[in-house]
mmCIF file with all atom_site columns, C-alpha atoms in Angstrom:
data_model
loop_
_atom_site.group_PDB
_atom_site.id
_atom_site.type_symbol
_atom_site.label_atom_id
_atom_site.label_alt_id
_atom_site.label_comp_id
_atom_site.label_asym_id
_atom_site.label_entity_id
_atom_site.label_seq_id
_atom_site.pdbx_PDB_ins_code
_atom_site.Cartn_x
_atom_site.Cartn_y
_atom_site.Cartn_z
_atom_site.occupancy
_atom_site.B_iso_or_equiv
_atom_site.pdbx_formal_charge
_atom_site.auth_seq_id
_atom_site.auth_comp_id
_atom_site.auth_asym_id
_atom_site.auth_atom_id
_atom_site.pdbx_PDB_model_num
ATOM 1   C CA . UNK A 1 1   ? -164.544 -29.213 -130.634 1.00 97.00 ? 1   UNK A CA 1
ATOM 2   C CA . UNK A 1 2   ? -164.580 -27.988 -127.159 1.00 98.00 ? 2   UNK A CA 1
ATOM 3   C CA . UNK A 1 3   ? -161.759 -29.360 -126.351 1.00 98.00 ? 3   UNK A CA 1
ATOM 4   C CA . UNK A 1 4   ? -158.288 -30.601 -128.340 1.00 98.00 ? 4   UNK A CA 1
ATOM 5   C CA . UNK A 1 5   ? -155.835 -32.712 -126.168 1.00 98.00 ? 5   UNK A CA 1
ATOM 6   C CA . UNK A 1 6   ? -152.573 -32.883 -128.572 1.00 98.00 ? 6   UNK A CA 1
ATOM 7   C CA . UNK A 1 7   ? -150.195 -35.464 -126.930 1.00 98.00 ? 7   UNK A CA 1
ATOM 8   C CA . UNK A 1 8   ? -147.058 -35.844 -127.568 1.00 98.00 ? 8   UNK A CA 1
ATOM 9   C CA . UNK A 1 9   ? -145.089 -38.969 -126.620 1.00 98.00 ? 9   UNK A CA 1
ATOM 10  C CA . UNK A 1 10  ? -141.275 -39.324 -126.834 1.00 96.00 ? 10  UNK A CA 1
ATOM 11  C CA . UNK A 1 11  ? -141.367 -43.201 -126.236 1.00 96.00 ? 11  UNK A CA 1
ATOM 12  C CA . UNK A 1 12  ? -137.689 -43.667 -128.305 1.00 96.00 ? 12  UNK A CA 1
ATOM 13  C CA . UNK A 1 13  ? -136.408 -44.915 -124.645 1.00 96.00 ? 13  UNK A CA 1
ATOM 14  C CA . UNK A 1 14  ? -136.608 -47.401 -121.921 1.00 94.00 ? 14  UNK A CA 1
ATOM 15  C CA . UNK A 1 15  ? -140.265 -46.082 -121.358 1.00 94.00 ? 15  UNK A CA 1
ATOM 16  C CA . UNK A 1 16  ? -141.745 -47.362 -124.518 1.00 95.00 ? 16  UNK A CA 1
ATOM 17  C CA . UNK A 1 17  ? -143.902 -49.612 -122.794 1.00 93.00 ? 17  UNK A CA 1
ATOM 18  C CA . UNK A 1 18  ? -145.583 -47.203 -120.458 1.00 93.00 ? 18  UNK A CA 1
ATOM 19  C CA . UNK A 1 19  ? -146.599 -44.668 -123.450 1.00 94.00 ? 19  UNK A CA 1
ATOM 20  C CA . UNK A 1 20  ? -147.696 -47.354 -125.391 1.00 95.00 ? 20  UNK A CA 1
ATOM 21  C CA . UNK A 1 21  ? -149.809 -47.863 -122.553 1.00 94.00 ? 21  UNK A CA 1
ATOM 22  C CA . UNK A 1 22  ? -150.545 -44.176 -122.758 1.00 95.00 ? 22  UNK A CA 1
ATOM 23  C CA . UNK A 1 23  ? -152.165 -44.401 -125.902 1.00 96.00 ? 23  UNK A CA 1
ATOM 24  C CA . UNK A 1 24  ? -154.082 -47.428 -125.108 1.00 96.00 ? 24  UNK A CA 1
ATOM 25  C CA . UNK A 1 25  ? -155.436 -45.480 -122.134 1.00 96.00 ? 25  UNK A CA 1
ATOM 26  C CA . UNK A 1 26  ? -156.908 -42.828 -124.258 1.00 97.00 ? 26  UNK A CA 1
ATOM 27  C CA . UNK A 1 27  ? -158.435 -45.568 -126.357 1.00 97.00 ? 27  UNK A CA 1
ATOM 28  C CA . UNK A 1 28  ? -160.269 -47.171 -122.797 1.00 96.00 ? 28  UNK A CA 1
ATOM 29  C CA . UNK A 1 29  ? -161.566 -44.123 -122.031 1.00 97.00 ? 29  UNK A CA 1
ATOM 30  C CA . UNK A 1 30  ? -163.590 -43.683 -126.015 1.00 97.00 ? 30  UNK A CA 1
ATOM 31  C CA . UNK A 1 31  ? -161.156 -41.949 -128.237 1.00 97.00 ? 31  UNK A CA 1
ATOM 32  C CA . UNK A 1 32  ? -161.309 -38.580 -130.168 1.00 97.00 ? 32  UNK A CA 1
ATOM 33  C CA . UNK A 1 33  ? -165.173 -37.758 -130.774 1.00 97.00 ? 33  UNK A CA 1
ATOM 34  C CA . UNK A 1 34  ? -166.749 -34.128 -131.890 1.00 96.00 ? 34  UNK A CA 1
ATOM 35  C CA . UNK A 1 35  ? -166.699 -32.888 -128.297 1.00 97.00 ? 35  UNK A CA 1
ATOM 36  C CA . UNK A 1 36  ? -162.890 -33.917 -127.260 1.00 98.00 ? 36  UNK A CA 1
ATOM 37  C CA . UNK A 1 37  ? -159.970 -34.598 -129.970 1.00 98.00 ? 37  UNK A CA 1
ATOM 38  C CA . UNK A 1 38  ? -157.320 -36.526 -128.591 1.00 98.00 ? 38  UNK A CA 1
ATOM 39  C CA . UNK A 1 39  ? -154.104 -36.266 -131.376 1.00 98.00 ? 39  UNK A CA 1
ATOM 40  C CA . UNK A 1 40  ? -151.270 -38.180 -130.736 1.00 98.00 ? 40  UNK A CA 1
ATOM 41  C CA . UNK A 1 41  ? -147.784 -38.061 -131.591 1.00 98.00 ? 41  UNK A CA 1
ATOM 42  C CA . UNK A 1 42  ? -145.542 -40.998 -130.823 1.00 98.00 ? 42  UNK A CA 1
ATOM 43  C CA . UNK A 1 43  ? -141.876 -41.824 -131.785 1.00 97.00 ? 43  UNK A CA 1
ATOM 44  C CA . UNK A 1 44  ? -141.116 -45.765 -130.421 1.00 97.00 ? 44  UNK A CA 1
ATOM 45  C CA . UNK A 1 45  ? -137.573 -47.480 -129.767 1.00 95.00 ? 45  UNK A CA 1
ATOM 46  C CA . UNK A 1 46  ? -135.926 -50.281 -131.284 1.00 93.00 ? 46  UNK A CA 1
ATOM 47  C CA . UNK A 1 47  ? -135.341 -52.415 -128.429 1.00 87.00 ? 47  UNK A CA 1
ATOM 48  C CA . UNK A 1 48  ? -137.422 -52.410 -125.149 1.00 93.00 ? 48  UNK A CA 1
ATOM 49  C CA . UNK A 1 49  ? -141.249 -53.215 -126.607 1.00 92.00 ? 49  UNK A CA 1
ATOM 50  C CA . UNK A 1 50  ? -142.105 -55.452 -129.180 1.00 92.00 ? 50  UNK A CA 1
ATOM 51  C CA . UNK A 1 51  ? -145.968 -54.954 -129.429 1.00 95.00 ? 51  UNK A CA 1
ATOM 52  C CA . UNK A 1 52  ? -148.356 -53.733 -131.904 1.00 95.00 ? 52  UNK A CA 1
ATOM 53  C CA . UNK A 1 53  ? -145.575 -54.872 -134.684 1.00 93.00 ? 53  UNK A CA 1
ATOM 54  C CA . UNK A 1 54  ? -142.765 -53.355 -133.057 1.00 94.00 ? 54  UNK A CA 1
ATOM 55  C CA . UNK A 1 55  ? -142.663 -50.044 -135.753 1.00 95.00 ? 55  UNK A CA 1
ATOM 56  C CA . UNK A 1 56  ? -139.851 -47.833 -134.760 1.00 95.00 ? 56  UNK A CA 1
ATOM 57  C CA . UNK A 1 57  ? -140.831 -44.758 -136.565 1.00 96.00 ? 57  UNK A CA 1
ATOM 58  C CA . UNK A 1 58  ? -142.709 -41.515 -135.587 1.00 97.00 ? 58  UNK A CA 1
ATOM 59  C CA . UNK A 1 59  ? -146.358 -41.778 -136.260 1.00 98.00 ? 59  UNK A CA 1
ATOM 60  C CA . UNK A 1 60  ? -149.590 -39.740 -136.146 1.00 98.00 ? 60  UNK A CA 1
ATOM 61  C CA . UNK A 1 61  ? -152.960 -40.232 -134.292 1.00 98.00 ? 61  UNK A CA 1
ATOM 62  C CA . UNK A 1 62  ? -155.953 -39.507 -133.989 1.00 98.00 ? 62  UNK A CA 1
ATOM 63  C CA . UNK A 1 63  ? -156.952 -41.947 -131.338 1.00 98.00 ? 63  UNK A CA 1
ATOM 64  C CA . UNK A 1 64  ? -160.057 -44.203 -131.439 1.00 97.00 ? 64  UNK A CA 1
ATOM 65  C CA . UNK A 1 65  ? -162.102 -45.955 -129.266 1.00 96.00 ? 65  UNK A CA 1
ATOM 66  C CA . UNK A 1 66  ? -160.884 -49.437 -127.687 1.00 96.00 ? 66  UNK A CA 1
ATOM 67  C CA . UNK A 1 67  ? -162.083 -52.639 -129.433 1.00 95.00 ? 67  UNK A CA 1
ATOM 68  C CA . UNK A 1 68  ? -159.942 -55.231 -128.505 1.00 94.00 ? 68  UNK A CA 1
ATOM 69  C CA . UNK A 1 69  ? -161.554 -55.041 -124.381 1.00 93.00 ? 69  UNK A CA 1
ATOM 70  C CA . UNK A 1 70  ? -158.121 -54.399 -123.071 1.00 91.00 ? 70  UNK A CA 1
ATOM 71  C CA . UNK A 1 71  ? -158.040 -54.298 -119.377 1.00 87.00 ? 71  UNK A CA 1
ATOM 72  C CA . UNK A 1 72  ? -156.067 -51.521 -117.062 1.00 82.00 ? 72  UNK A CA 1
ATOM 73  C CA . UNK A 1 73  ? -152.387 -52.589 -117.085 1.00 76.00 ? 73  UNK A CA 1
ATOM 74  C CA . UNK A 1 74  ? -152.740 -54.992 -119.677 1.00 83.00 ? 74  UNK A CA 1
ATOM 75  C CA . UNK A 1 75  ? -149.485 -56.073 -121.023 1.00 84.00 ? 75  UNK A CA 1
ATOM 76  C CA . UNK A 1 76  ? -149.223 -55.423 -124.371 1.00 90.00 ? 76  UNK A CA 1
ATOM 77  C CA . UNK A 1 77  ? -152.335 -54.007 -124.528 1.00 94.00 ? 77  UNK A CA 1
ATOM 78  C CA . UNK A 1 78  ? -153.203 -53.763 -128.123 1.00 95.00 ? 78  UNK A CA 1
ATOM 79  C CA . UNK A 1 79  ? -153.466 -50.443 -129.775 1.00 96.00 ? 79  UNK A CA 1
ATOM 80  C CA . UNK A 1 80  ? -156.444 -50.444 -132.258 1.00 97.00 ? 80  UNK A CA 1
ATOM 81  C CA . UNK A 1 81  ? -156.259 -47.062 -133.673 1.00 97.00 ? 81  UNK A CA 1
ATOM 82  C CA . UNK A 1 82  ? -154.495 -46.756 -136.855 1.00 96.00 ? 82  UNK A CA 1
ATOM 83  C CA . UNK A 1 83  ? -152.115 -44.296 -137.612 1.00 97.00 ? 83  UNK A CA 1
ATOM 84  C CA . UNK A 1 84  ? -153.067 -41.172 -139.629 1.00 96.00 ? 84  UNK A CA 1
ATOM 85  C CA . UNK A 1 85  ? -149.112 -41.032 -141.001 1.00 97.00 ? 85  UNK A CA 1
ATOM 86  C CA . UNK A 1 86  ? -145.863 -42.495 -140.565 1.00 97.00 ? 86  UNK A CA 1
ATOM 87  C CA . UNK A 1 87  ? -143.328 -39.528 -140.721 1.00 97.00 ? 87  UNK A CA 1
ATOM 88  C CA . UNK A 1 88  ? -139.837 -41.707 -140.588 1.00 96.00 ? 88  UNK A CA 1
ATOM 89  C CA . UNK A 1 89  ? -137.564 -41.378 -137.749 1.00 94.00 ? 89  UNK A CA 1
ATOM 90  C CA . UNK A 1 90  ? -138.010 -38.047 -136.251 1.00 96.00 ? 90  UNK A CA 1
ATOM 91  C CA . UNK A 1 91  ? -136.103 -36.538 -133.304 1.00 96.00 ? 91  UNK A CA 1
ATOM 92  C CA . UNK A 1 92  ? -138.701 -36.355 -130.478 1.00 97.00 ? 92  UNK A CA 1
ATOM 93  C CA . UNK A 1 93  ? -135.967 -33.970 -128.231 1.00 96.00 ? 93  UNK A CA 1
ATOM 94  C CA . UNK A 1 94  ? -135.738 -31.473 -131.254 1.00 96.00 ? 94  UNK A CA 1
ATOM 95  C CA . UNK A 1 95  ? -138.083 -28.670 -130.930 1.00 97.00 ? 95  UNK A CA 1
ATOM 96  C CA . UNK A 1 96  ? -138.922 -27.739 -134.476 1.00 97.00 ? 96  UNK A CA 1
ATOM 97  C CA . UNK A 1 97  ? -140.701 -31.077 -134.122 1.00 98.00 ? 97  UNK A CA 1
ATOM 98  C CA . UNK A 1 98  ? -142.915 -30.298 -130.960 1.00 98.00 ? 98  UNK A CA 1
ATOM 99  C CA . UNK A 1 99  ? -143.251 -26.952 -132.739 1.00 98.00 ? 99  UNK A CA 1
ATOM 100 C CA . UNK A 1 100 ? -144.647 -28.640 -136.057 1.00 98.00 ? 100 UNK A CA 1
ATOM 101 C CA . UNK A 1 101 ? -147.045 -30.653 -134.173 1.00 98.00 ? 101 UNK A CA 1
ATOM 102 C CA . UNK A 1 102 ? -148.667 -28.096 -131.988 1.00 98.00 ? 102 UNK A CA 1
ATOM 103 C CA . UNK A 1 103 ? -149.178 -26.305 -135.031 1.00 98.00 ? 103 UNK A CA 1
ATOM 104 C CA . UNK A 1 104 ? -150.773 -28.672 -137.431 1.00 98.00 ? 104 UNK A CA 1
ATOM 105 C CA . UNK A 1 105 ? -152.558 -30.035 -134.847 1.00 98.00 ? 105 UNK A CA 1
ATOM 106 C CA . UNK A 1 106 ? -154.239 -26.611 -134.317 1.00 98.00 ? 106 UNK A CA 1
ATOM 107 C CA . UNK A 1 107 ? -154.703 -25.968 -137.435 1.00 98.00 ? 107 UNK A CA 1
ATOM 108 C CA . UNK A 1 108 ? -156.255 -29.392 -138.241 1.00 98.00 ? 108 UNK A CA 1
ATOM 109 C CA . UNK A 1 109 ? -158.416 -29.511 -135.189 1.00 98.00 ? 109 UNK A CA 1
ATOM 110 C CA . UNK A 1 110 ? -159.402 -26.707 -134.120 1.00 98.00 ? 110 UNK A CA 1
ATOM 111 C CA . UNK A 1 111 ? -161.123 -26.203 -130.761 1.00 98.00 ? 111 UNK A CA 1
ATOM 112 C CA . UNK A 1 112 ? -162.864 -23.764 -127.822 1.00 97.00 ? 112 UNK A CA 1
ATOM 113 C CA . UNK A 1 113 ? -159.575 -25.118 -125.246 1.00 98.00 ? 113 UNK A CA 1
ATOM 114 C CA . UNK A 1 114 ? -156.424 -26.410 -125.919 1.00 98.00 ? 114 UNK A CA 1
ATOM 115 C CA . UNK A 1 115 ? -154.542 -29.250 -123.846 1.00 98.00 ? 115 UNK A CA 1
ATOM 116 C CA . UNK A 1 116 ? -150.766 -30.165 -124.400 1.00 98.00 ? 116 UNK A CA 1
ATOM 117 C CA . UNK A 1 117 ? -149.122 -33.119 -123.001 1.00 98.00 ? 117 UNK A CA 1
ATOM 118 C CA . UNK A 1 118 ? -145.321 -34.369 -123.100 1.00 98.00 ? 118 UNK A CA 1
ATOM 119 C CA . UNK A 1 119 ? -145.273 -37.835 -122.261 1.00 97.00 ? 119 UNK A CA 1
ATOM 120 C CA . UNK A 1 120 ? -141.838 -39.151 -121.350 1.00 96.00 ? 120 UNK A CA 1
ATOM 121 C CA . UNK A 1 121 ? -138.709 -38.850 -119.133 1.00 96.00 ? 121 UNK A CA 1
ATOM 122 C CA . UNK A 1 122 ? -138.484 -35.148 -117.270 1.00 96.00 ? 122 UNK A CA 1
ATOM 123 C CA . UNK A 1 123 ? -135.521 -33.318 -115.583 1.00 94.00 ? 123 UNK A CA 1
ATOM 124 C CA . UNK A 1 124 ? -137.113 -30.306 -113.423 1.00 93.00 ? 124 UNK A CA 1
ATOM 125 C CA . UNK A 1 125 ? -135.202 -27.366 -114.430 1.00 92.00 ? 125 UNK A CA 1
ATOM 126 C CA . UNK A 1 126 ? -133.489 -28.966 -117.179 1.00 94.00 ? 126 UNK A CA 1
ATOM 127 C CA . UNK A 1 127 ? -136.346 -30.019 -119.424 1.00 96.00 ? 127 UNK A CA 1
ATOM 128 C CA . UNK A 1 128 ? -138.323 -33.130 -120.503 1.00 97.00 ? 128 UNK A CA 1
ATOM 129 C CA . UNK A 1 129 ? -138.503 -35.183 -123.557 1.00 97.00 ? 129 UNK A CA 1
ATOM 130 C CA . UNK A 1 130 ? -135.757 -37.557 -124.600 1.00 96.00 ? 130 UNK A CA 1
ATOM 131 C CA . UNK A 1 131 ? -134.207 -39.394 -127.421 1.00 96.00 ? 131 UNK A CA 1
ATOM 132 C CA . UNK A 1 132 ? -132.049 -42.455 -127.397 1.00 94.00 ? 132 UNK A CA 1
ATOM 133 C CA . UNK A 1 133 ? -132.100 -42.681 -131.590 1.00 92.00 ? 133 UNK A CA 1
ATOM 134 C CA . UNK A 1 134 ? -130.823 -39.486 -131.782 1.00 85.00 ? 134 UNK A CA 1
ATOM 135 C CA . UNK A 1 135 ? -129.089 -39.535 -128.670 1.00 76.00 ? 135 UNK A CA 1
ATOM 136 C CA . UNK A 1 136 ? -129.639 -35.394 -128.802 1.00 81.00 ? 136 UNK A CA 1
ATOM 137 C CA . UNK A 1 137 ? -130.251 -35.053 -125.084 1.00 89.00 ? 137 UNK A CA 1
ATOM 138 C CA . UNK A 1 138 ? -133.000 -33.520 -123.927 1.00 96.00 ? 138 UNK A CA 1
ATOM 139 C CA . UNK A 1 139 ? -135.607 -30.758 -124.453 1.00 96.00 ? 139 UNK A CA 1
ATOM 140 C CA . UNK A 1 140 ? -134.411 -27.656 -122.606 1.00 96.00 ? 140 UNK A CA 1
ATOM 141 C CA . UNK A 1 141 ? -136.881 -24.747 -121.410 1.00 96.00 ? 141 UNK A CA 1
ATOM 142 C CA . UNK A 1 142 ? -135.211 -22.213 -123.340 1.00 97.00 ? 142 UNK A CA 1
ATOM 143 C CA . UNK A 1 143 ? -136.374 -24.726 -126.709 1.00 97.00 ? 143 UNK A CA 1
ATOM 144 C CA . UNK A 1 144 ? -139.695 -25.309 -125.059 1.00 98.00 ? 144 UNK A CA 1
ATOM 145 C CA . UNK A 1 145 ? -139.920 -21.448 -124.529 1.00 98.00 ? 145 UNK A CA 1
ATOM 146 C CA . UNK A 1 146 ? -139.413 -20.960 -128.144 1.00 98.00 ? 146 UNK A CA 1
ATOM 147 C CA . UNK A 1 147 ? -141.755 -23.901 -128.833 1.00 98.00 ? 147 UNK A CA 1
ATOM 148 C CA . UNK A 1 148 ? -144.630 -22.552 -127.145 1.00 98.00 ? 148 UNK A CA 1
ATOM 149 C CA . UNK A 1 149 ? -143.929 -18.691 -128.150 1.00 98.00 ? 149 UNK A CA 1
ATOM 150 C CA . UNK A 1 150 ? -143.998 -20.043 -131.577 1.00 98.00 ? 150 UNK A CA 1
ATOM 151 C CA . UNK A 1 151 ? -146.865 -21.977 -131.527 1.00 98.00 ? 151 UNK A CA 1
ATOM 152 C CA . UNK A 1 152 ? -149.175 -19.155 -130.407 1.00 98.00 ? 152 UNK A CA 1
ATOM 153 C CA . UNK A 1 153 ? -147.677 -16.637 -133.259 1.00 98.00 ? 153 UNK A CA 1
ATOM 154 C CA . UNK A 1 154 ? -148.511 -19.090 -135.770 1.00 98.00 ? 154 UNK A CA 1
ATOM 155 C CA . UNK A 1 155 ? -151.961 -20.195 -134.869 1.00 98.00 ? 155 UNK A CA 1
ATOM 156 C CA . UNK A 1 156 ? -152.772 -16.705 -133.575 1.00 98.00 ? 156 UNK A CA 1
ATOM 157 C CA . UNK A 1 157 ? -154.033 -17.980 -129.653 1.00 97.00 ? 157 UNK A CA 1
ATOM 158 C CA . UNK A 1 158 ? -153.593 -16.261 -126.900 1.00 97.00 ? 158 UNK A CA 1
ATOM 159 C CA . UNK A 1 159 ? -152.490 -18.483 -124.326 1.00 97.00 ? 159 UNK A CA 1
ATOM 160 C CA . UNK A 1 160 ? -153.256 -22.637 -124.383 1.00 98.00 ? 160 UNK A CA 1
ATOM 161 C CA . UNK A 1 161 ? -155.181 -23.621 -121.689 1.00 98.00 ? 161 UNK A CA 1
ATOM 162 C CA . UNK A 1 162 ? -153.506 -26.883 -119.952 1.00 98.00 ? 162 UNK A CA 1
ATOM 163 C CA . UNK A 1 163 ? -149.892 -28.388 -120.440 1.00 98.00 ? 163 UNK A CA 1
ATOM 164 C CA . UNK A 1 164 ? -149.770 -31.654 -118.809 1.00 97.00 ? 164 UNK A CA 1
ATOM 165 C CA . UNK A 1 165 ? -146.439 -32.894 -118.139 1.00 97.00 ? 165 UNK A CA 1
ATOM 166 C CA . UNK A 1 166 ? -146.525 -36.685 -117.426 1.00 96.00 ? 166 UNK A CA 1
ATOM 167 C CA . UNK A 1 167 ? -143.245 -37.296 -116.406 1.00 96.00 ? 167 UNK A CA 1
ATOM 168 C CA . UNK A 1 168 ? -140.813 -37.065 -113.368 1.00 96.00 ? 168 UNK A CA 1
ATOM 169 C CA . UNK A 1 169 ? -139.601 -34.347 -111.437 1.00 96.00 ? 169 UNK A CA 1
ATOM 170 C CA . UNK A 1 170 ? -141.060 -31.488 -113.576 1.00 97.00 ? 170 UNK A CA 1
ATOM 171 C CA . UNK A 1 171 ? -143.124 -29.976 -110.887 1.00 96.00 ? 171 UNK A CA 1
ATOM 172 C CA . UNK A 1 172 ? -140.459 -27.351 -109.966 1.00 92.00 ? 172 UNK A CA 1
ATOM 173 C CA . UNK A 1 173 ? -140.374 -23.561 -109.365 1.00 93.00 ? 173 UNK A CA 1
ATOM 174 C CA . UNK A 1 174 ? -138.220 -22.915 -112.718 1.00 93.00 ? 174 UNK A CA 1
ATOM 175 C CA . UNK A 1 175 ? -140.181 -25.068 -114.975 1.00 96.00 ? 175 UNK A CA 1
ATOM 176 C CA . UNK A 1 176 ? -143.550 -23.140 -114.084 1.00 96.00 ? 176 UNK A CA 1
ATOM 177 C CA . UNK A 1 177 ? -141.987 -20.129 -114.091 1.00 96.00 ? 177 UNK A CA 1
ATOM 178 C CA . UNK A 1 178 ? -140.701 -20.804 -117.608 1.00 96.00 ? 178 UNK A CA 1
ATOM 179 C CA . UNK A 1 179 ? -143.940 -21.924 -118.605 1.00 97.00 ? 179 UNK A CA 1
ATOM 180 C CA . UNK A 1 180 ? -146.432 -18.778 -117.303 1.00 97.00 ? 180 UNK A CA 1
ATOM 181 C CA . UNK A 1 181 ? -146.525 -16.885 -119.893 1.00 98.00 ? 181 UNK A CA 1
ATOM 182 C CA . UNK A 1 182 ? -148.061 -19.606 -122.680 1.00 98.00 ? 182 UNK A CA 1
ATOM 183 C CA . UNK A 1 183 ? -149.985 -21.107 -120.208 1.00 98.00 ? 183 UNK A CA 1
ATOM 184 C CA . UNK A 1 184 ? -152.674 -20.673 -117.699 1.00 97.00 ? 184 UNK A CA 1
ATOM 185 C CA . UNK A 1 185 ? -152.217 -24.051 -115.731 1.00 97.00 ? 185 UNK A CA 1
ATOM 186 C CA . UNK A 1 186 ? -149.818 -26.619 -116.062 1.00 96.00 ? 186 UNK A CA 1
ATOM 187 C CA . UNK A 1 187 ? -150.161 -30.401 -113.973 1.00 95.00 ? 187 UNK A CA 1
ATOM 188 C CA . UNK A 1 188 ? -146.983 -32.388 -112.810 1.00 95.00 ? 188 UNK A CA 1
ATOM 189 C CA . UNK A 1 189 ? -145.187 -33.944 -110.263 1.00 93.00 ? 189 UNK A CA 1
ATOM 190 C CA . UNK A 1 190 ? -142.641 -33.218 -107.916 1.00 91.00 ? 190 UNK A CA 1
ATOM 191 C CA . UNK A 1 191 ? -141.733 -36.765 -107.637 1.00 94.00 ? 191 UNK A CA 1
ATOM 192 C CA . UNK A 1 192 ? -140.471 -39.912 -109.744 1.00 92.00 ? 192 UNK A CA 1
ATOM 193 C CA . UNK A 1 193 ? -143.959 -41.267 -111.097 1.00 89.00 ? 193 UNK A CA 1
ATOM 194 C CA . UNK A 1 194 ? -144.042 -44.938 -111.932 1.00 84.00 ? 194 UNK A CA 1
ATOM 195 C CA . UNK A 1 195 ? -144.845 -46.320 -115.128 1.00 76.00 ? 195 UNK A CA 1
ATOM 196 C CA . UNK A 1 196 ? -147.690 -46.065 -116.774 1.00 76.00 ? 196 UNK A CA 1
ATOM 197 C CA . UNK A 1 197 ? -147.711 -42.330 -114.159 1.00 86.00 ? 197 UNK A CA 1
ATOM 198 C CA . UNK A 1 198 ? -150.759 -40.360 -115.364 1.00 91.00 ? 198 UNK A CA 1
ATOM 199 C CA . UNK A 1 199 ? -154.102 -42.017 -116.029 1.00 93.00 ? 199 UNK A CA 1
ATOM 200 C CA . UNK A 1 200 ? -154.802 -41.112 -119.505 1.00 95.00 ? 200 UNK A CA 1
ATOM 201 C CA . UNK A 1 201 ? -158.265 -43.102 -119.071 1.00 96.00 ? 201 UNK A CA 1
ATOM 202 C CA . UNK A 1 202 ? -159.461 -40.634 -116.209 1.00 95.00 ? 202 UNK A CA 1
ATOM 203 C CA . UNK A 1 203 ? -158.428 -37.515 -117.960 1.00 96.00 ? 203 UNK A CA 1
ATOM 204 C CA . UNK A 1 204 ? -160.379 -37.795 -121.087 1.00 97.00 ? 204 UNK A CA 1
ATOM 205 C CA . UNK A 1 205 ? -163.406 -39.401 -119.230 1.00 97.00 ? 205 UNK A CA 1
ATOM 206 C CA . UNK A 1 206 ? -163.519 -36.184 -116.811 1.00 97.00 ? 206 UNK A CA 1
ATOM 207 C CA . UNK A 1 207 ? -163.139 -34.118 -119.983 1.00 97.00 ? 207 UNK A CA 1
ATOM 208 C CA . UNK A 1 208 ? -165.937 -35.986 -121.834 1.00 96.00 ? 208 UNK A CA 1
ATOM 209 C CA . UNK A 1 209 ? -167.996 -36.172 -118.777 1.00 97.00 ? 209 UNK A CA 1
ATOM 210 C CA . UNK A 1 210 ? -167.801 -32.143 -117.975 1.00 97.00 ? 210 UNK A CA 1
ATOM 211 C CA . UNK A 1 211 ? -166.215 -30.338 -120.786 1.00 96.00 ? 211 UNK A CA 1
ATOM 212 C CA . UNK A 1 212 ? -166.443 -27.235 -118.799 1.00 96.00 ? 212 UNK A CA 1
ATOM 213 C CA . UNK A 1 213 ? -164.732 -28.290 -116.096 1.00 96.00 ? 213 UNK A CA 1
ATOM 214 C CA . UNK A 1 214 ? -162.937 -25.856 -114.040 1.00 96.00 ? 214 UNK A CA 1
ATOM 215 C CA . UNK A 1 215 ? -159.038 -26.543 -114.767 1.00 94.00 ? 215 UNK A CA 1
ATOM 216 C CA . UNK A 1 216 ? -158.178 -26.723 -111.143 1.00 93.00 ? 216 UNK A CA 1
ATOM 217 C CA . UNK A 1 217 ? -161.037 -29.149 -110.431 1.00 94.00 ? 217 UNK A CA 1
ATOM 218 C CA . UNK A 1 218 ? -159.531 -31.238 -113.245 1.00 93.00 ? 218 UNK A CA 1
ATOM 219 C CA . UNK A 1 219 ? -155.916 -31.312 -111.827 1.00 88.00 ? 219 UNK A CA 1
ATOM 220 C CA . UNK A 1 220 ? -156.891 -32.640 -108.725 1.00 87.00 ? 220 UNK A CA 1
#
């Protein structure tokens, strides 16, 4: 592929709802096809959405097209991909498990670029990715450091192309610093974004629609 996007969504947390809506936004905009692989992680809570048979686990994805005509901001919109695996309850905040995805995820779809996103709540300087199963805290740099430093080693890249960060406050001199040397760009915000934040649907259509799209063009 030109292009893998490997996305991975910490929805165990009062913003189930809005990755849900995550996912379905990569389904609006077509899916995984040869060109752009969209692989998605996501671990869901026990008590804030009740859609799409209200599983609690951690499951795989390789996302498919939409067929159920779901409209932007739906609610539920109705997720139509099934999953590739169910993997239990997994702690989304525990950095062997980033680690493990990034790495399959290369390995099983390999590609020309490489996109990551973490999908859930961020804390500037001290991380991004939370847990309320677990209730582990949250996903510091120095783990995300070793994440990423990992990840590379094992799949034998150089540097990943993109890490989009769609989630609050993670826009901050510390966190890029942190993440320079795995990355050559990363997108986020400076602000509190409001649920659903990012628009899943525009990224992959911009991506499908110029592959070889300069990375800055693509931020903005």
């Amino acid at each position: 592929a030109e292009w893998t996007v490997l996305v991975y969504m910490g929805a165990d947390n009062n913003l189930e709802d809005g990755l849900i809506n995550d996912l379905d936004e990569f389904e609006r905009a077509g899916g995984s096809n040869d060109r752009i692989r969209i692989v998605a992680l996501i671990d869901r809570a026990p008590g804030f959405d009740r859609s799409n048979g209200n599983w609690t686990d951690t499951r795989l994805f390789e996302v498919g097209r939409d067929r159920t005509g779901d409209a932007a901001f739906q609610y539920p919109p109705t997720i139509d991909t099934r999953e590739i695996a169910s993997l239990g309850e997994l702690d989304t905040s525990y950095g062997q498990n980033l680690l493990d995805f990034l790495v399959w995820g290369i390995q099983t779809y390999p590609a020309q670029r490489y996109a990551i996103a973490l999908n859930d709540h961020g804390g500037a300087w001290s991380g991004i990715v939370t847990d309320d199963t677990t209730g582990r805290g949250i996903l510091n740099m120095p783990e995300l450091q070793a994440v990423f430093q990992g990840a590379l080693q094992q799949t034998g890249i150089d540097r990943f192309d993109l890490l989009i960060n769609d989630a609050c406050l993670m826009s901050s001199v510390e966190y890029y610093a942190a993440m320079s040397p795995y990355f050559d760009y990363v997108i986020s915000s400076p602000e509190i974004t409001l649920n659903p934040s990012f628009d899943m649907d525009l990224l992959t259509r911009a991506l499908n629609r110029d592959p070889e799209i300069p990375i800055p063009d693509l931020g903005r």
